[in-house]
Coordinates of C-alpha atoms and ligand atoms in Angstrom, one line a residue:
X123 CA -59.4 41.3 -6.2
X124 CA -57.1 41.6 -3.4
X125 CA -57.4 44.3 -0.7
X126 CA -54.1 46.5 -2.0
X127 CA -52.8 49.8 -0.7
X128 CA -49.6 51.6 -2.1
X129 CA -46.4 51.0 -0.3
X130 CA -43.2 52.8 -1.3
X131 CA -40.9 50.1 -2.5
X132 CA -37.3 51.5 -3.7
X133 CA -36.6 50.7 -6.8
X134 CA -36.8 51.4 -10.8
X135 CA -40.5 51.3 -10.0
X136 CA -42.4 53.0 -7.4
X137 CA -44.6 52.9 -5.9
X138 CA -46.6 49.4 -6.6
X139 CA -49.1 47.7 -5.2
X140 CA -48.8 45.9 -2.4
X141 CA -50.8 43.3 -0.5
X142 CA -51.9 43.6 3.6
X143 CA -51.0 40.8 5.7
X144 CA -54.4 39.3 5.7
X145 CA -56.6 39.3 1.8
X146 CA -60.3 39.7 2.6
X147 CA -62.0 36.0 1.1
X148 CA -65.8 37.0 -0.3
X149 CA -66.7 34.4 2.3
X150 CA -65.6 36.6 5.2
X151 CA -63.5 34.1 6.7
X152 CA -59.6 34.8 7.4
X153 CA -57.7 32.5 5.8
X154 CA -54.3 32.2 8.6
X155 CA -51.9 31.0 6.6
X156 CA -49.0 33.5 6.8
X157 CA -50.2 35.1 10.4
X158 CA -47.6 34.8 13.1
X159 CA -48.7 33.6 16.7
X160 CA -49.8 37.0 18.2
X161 CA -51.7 37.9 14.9
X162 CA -53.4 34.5 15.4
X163 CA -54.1 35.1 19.1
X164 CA -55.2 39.0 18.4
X165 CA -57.6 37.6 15.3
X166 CA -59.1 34.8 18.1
X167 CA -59.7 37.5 20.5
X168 CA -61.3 40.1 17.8
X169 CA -63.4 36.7 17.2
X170 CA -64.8 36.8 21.1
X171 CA -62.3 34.3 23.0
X172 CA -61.0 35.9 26.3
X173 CA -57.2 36.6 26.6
X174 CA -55.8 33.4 28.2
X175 CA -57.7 31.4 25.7
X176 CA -57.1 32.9 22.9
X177 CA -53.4 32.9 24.1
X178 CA -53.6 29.1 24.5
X179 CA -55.4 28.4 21.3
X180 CA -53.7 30.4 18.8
X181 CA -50.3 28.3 20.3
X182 CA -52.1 24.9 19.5
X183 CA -53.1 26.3 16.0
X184 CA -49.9 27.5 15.5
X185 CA -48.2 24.2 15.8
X186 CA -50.8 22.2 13.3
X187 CA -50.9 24.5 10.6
X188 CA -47.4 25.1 10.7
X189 CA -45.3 22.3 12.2
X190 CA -48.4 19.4 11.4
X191 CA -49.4 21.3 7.8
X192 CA -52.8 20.5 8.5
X193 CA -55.8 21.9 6.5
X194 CA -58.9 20.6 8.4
X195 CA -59.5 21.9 12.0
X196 CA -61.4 18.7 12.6
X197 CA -57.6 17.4 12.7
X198 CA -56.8 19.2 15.3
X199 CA -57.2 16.6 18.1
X200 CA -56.0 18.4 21.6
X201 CA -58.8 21.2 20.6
X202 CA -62.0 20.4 22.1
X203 CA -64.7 19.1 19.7
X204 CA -67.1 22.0 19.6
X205 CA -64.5 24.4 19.0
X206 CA -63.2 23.3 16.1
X207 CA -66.5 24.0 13.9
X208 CA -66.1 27.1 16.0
X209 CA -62.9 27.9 13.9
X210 CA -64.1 26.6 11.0
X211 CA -66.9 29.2 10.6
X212 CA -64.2 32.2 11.2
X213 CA -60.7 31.0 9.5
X214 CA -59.8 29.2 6.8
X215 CA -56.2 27.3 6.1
X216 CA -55.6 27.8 2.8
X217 CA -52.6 26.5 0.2
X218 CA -51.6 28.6 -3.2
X219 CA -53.9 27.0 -6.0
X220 CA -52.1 24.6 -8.5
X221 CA -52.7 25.3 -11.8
X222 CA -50.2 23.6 -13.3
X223 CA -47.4 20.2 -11.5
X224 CA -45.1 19.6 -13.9
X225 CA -42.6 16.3 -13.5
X226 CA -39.3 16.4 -15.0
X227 CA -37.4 13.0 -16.2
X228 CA -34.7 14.1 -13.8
X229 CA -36.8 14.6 -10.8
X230 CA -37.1 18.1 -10.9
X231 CA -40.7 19.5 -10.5
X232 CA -42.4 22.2 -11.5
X233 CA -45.9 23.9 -9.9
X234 CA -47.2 26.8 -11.6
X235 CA -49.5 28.3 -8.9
X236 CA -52.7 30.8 -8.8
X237 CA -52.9 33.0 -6.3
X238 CA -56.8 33.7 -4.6
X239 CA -57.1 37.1 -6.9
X240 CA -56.1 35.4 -10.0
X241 CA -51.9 35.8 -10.6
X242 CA -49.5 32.7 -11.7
X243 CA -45.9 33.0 -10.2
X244 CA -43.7 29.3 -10.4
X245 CA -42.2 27.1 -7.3
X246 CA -40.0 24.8 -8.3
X247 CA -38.0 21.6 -6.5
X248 CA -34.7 19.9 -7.4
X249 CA -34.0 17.2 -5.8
X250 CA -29.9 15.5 -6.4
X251 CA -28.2 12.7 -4.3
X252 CA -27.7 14.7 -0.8
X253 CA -30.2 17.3 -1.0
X254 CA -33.5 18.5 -2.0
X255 CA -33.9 22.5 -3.0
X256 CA -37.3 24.5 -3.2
X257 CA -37.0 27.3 -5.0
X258 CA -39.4 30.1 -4.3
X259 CA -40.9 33.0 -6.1
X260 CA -41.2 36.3 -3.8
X261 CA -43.6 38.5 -6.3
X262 CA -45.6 37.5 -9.0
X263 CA -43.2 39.3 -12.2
X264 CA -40.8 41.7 -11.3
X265 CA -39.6 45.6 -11.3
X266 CA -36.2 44.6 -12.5
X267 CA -35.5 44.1 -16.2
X268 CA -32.7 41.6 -16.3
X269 CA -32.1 41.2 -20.2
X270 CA -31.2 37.3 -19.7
X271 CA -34.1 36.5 -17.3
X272 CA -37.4 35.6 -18.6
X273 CA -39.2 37.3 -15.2
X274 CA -37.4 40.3 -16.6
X275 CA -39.6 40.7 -19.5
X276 CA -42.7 40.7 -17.1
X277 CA -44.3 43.5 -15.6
X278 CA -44.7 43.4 -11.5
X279 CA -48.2 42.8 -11.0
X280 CA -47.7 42.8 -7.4
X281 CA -45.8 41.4 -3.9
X282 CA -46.9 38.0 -2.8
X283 CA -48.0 38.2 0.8
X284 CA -46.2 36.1 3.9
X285 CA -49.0 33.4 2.9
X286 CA -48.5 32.8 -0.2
X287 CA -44.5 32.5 0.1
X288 CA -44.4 30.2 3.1
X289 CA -47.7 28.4 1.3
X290 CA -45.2 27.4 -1.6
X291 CA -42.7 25.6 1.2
X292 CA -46.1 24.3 2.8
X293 CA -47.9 22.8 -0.5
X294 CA -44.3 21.3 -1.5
X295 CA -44.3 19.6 1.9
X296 CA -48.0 18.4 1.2
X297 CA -46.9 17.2 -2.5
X298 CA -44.0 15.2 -0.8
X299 CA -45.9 14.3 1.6
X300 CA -43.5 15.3 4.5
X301 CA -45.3 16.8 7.1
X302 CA -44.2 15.2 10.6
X303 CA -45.6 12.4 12.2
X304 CA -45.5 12.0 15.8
X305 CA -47.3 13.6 19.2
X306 CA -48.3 17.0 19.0
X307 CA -45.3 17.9 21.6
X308 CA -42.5 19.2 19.7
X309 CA -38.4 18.8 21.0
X310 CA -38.1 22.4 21.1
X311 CA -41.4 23.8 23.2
X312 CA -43.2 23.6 26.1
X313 CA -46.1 21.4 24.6
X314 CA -46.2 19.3 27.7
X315 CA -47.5 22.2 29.8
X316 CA -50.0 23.6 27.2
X317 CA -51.7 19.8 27.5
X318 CA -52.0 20.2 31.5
X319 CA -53.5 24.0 30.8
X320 CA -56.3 22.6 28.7
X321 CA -59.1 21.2 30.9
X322 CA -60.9 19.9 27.7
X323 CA -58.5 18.3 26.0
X324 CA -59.5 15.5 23.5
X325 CA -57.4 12.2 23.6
X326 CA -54.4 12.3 20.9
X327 CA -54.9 10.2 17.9
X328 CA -53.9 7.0 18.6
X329 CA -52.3 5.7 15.3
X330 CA -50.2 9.0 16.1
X331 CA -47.0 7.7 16.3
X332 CA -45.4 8.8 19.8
X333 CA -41.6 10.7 20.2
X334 CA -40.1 13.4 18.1
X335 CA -39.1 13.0 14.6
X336 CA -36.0 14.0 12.8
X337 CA -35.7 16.3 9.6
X338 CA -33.5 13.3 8.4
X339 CA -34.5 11.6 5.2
X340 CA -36.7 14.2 4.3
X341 CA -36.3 15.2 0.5
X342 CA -36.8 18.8 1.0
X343 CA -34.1 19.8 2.7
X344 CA -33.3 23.5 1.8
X345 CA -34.7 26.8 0.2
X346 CA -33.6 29.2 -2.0
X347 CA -35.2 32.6 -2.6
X348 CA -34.5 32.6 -6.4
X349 CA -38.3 32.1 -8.3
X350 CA -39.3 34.7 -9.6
X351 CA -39.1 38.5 -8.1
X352 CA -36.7 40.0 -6.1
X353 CA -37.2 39.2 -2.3
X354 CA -35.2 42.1 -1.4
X355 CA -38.2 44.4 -2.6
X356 CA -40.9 42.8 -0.8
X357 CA -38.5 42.4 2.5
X358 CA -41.3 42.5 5.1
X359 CA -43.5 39.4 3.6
X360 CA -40.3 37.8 3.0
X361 CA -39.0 38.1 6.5
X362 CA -42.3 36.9 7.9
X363 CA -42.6 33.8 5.8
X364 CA -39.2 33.0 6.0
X365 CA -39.8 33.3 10.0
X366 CA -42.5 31.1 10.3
X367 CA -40.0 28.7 8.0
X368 CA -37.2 28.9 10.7
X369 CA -39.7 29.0 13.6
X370 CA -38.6 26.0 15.6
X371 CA -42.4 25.1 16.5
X372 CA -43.4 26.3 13.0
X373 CA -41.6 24.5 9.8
X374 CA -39.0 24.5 11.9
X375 CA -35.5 24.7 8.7
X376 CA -32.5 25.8 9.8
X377 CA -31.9 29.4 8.2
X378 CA -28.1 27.6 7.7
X379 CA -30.5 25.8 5.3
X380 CA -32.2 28.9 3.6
X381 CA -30.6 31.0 0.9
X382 CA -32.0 34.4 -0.5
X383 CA -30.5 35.7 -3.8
X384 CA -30.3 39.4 -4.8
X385 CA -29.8 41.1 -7.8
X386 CA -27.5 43.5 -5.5
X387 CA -30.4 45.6 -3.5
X388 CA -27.9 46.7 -1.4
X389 CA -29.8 49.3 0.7
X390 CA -31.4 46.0 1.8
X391 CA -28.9 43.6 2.6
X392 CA -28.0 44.8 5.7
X393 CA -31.2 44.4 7.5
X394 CA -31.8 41.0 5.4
X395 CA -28.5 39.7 7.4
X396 CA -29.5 41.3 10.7
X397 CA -33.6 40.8 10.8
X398 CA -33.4 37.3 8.9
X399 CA -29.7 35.6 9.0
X400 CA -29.7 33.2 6.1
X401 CA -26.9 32.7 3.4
X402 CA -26.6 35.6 0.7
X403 CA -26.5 34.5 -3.0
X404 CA -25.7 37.4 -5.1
X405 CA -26.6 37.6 -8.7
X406 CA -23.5 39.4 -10.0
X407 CA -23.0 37.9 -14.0
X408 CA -20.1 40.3 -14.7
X409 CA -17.6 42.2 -13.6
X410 CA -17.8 45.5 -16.4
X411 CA -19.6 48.2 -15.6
X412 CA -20.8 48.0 -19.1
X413 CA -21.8 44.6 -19.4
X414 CA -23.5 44.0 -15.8
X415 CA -25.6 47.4 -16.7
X416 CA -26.7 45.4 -19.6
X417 CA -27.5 42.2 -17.8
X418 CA -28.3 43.7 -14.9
X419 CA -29.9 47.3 -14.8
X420 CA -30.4 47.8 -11.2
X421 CA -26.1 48.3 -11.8
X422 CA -26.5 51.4 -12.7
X423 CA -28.2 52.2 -9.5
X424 CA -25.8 50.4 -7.4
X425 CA -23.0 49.7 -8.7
X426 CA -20.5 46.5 -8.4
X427 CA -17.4 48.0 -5.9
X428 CA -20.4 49.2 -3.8
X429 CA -22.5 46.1 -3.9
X430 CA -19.0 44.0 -3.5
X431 CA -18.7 45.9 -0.3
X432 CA -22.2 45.6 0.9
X433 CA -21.4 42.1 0.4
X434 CA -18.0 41.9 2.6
X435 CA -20.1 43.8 5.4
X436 CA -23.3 41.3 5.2
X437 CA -23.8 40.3 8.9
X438 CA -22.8 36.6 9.7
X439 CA -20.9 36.1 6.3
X440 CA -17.7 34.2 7.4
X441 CA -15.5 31.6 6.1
X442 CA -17.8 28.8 7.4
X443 CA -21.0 30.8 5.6
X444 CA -19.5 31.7 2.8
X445 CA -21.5 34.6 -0.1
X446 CA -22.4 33.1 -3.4
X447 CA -22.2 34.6 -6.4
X448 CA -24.1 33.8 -9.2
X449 CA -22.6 34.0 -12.8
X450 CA -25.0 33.0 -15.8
X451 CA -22.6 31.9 -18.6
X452 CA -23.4 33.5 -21.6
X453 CA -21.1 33.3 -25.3
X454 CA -19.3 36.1 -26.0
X455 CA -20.9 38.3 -23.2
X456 CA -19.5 37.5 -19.8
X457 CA -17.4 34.6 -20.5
X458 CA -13.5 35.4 -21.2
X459 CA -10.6 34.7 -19.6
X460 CA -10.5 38.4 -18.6
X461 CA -13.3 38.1 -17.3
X462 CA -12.4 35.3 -14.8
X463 CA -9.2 36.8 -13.6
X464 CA -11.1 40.0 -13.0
X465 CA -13.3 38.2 -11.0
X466 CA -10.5 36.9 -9.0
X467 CA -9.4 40.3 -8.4
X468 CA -12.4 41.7 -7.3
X469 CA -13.1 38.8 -4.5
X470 CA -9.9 39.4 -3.3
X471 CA -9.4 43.0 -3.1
X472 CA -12.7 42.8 -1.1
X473 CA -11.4 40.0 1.2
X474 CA -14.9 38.1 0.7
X475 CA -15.9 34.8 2.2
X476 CA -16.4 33.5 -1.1
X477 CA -18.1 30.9 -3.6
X478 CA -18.9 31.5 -7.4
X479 CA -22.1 29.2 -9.2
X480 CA -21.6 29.1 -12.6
X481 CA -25.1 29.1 -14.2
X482 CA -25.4 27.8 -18.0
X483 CA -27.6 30.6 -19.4
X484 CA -31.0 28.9 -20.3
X485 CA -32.2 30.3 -23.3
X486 CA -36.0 31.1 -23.8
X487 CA -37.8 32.2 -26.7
X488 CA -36.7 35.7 -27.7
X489 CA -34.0 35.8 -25.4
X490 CA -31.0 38.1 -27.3
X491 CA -28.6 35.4 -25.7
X492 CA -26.6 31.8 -26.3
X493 CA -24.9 29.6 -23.6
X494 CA -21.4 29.8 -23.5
X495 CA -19.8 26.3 -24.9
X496 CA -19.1 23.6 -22.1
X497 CA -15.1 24.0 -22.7
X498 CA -15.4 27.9 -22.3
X499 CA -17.7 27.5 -18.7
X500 CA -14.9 24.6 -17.9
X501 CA -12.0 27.0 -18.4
X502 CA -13.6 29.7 -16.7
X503 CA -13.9 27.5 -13.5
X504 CA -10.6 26.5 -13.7
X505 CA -9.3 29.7 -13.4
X506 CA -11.4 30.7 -10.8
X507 CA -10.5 27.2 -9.0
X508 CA -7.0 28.0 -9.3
X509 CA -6.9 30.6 -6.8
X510 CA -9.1 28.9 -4.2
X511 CA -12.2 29.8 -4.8
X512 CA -15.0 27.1 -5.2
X513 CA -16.3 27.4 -8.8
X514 CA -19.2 24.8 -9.5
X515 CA -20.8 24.9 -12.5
X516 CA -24.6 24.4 -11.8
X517 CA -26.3 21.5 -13.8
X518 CA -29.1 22.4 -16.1
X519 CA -32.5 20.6 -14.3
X520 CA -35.4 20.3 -15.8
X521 CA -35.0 21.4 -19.4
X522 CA -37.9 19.4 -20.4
X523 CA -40.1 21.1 -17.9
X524 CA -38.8 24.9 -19.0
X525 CA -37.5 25.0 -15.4
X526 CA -35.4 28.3 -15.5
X527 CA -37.3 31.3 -14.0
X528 CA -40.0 32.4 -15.4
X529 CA -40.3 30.0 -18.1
X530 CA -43.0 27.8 -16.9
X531 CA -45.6 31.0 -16.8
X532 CA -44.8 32.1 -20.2
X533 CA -45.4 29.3 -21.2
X534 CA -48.5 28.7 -19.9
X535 CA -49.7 32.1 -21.1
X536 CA -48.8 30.9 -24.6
X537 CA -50.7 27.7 -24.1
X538 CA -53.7 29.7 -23.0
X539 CA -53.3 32.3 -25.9
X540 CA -53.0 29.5 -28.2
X541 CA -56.0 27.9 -26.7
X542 CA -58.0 30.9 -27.1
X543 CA -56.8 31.0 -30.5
X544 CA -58.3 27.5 -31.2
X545 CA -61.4 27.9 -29.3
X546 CA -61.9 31.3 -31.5
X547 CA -60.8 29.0 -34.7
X548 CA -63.9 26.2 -33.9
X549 CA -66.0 28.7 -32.7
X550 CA -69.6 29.1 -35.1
X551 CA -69.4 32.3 -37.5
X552 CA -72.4 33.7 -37.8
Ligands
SAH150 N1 -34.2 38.4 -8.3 C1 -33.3 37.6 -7.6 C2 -33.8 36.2 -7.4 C3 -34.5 35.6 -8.5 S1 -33.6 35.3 -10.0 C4 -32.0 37.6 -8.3 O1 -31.9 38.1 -9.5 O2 -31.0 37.2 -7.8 C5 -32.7 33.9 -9.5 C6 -31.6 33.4 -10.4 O3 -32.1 32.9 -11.6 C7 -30.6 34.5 -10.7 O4 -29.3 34.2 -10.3 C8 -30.7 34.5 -12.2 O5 -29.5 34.8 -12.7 C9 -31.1 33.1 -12.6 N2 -31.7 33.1 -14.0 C10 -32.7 33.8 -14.4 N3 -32.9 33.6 -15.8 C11 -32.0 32.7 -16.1 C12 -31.7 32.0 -17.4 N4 -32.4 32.3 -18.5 N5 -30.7 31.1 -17.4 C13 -30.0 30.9 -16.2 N6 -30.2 31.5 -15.1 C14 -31.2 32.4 -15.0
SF4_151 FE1 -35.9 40.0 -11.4 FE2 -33.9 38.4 -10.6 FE3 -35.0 38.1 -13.1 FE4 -33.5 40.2 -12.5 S1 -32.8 38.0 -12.5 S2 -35.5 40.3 -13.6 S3 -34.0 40.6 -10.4 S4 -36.1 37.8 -11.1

């Protein structure tokens, strides 16, 4: 069981459970995954090293497990040989456990992960001809109760902690195997000093290739905070792994690369702009009061002139970094004309920086909803086209793979109940 203690989180729900920065392992050993440099250097002093060592180590550890991804300390080849067993018998680097990888005939791939106390939540990564997108889950379930969204129908079983959301970007970087060669001097730091600092300083690796590397031709190129949960109610771990994402000596992504979507928590979105900085997506889906408190609940909570103002006041949201909205088409719900042109109206009477993502509703078993027809999603972009807004209508990726939110854990849960039920089946009566 995790180490839990109750935090107020605003919401439909409240208060849940959620996780401290650091989960207690049976084995005693702190796993560091998700610690930030001075938690790093606190833990190494706590652990007996004097200040200016601890200082000095927990910068070199820093840069392997987050800019080199590795997993063994024996890797780490400026720290002295007897302190690496040293580190060993304290910390751990741990990676979310895969229960399930899942490759889809278009690319897209699919990990269903286990947490260390036992809970699935989903990655996922779409790669297309410029670009490769992570998407990341922020909380395993969710409080909200979206009536088109799979997670929805989930209970929130609890936050994931700053470990396990920047483990996701971490193990995706270990499946594509895209952690950077090179010397263990980074471009942007002052490696070259720390080497003259350390009196027993191994020899680099030799096959280590020398000079700085580029995040060119990687394949994961950006992030999107739309797995499951809603990152804006677990803001702290989401800040913090998102930091140690941007962190220049860390996994070092632009946040121009990094996009968090909201269902319109917009008590939040303020600070998310100010404390983090990346791009906003906005999960609107309607434009009726009636019809987004449907989809939507949390709308009747905030509603959409408020949240469409939170929007136009997001720090940093300018022409060049423009908001996204979301829109999941669905028949006869969301999809009119009408409903375009008010959608036009809206963006405009709010003067936002502006983009609209059509989203094909991807229907799951049980879902009350159909996809609205291609011709009706096409006409609905053109009229949103028309008066200069950018209106893309998202491919489906994945299908085969059950890629949409949420889908790849129900599934699993009715592979496992159907297992049981055969295991029962061939089990002896007696
Ligand atoms: N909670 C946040 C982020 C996670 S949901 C939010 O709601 O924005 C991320 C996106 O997945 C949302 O835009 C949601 O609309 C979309 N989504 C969820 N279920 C879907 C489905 N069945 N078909 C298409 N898009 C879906
Ligand atoms: Fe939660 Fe987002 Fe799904 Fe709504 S759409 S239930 S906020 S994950």
């Amino acid at each position: 069981m995790a180490d839990t203690a109750l935090m107020t989180i605003p919401g439909l729900v409240d208060p849940v459970p959620a996780s401290r920065d650091i989960t207690p392992r049976a084995d005693g050993r702190v796993d560091l995954i998700g610690l930030p440099r001075p938690r790093i250097r606190e833990l190494f002093e706590e652990a007996g090293l004097d200040a200016k060592a601890a200082k000095l180590r927990a910068k070199q550890v820093f840069h392997w497990l987050y800019h080199r991804g590795v997993t063994d300390f024996e890797a780490m080849t400026d720290i002295a040989k007897p302190m690496r067993p040293w580190l060993a018998e304290r910390f751990v680097i741990g990676r979310p456990d895969v229960v399930e990888a899942q490759h889809s005939v278009d690319g897209t791939r699919k990990w269903l992960l286990r947490t260390a106390d036992g809970h699935d939540f989903e990655m996922v990564f779409i790669p297309d001809e410029t670009r490769g997108t992570l998407c990341v889950s922020s909380q395993v379930g969710c409080t909200l109760t979206c009536s088109f969204c799979a997670t929805g129908t989930m209970r929130l079983v609890r936050n994931l902690t700053p470990g396990e959301i920047v483990g996701q970007v971490m193990l995706a970087r270990d499946a594509l195997g895209e952690w950077p060669k090179g010397s263990m001097i980074s471009s942007n730091d002052d490696g070259a000093d720390v080497i003259d600092e350390i009196s027993d300083v191994d020899v680099i690796d030799e096959d280590d290739e020398a000079g700085h590397y580029t995040a060119d031709g990687r394949l994961l190129t950006n992030i999107v905070m739309m797995g499951m949960g809603e990152p804006l109610y677990n803001f702290d771990h989401v800040r913090d792994a998102l930091k140690l994402v941007m962190d220049g000596d860390g996994l070092a992504l632009s946040k121009r690369r990094i996009t968090l979507s909201t269902s319109g928590v917009i008590p939040m979105m303020e600070r998310c702009g100010e404390e983090i900085g990346v791009n906003l997506a906005v999960s609107l889906h309607s434009v009726r009061k009636e019809v987004r408190d449907e989809l939507v609940p949390l709308n009747k909570k905030y509603g959409i002139e408020d949240l469409l103002q939170a929007c136009a006041d997001y720090p940093g949201a300018s022409n060049a970094r423009r908001i996204t909205f979301e829109y999941v088409m669905i028949k006869d719900k969301n999809d009119s004309d009408d409903d375009a042109r008010e959608l036009v109206r809206l963006l405009q009477a709010h003067n936002l920086p502006a983009k609209v993502n059509l989203i094909p509703f991807n229907p799951w078993p049980g879902a009350g909803y159909e996809c609205s027809s291609p011709q009706r999603i096409r006409a609905f972009s053109e009229i949103i086209f028309a008066s200069g807004f950018s209106a893309p209508v998202r491919t489906p990726r994945g299908r085969d793979i059950d890629a949409a939110c949420g889908q790849l854990k129900t599934a699993a849960e009715k592979k496992s109940r159907a297992q049981r039920d055969r295991e029962v089946a061939a089990a002896p009566l007696d």
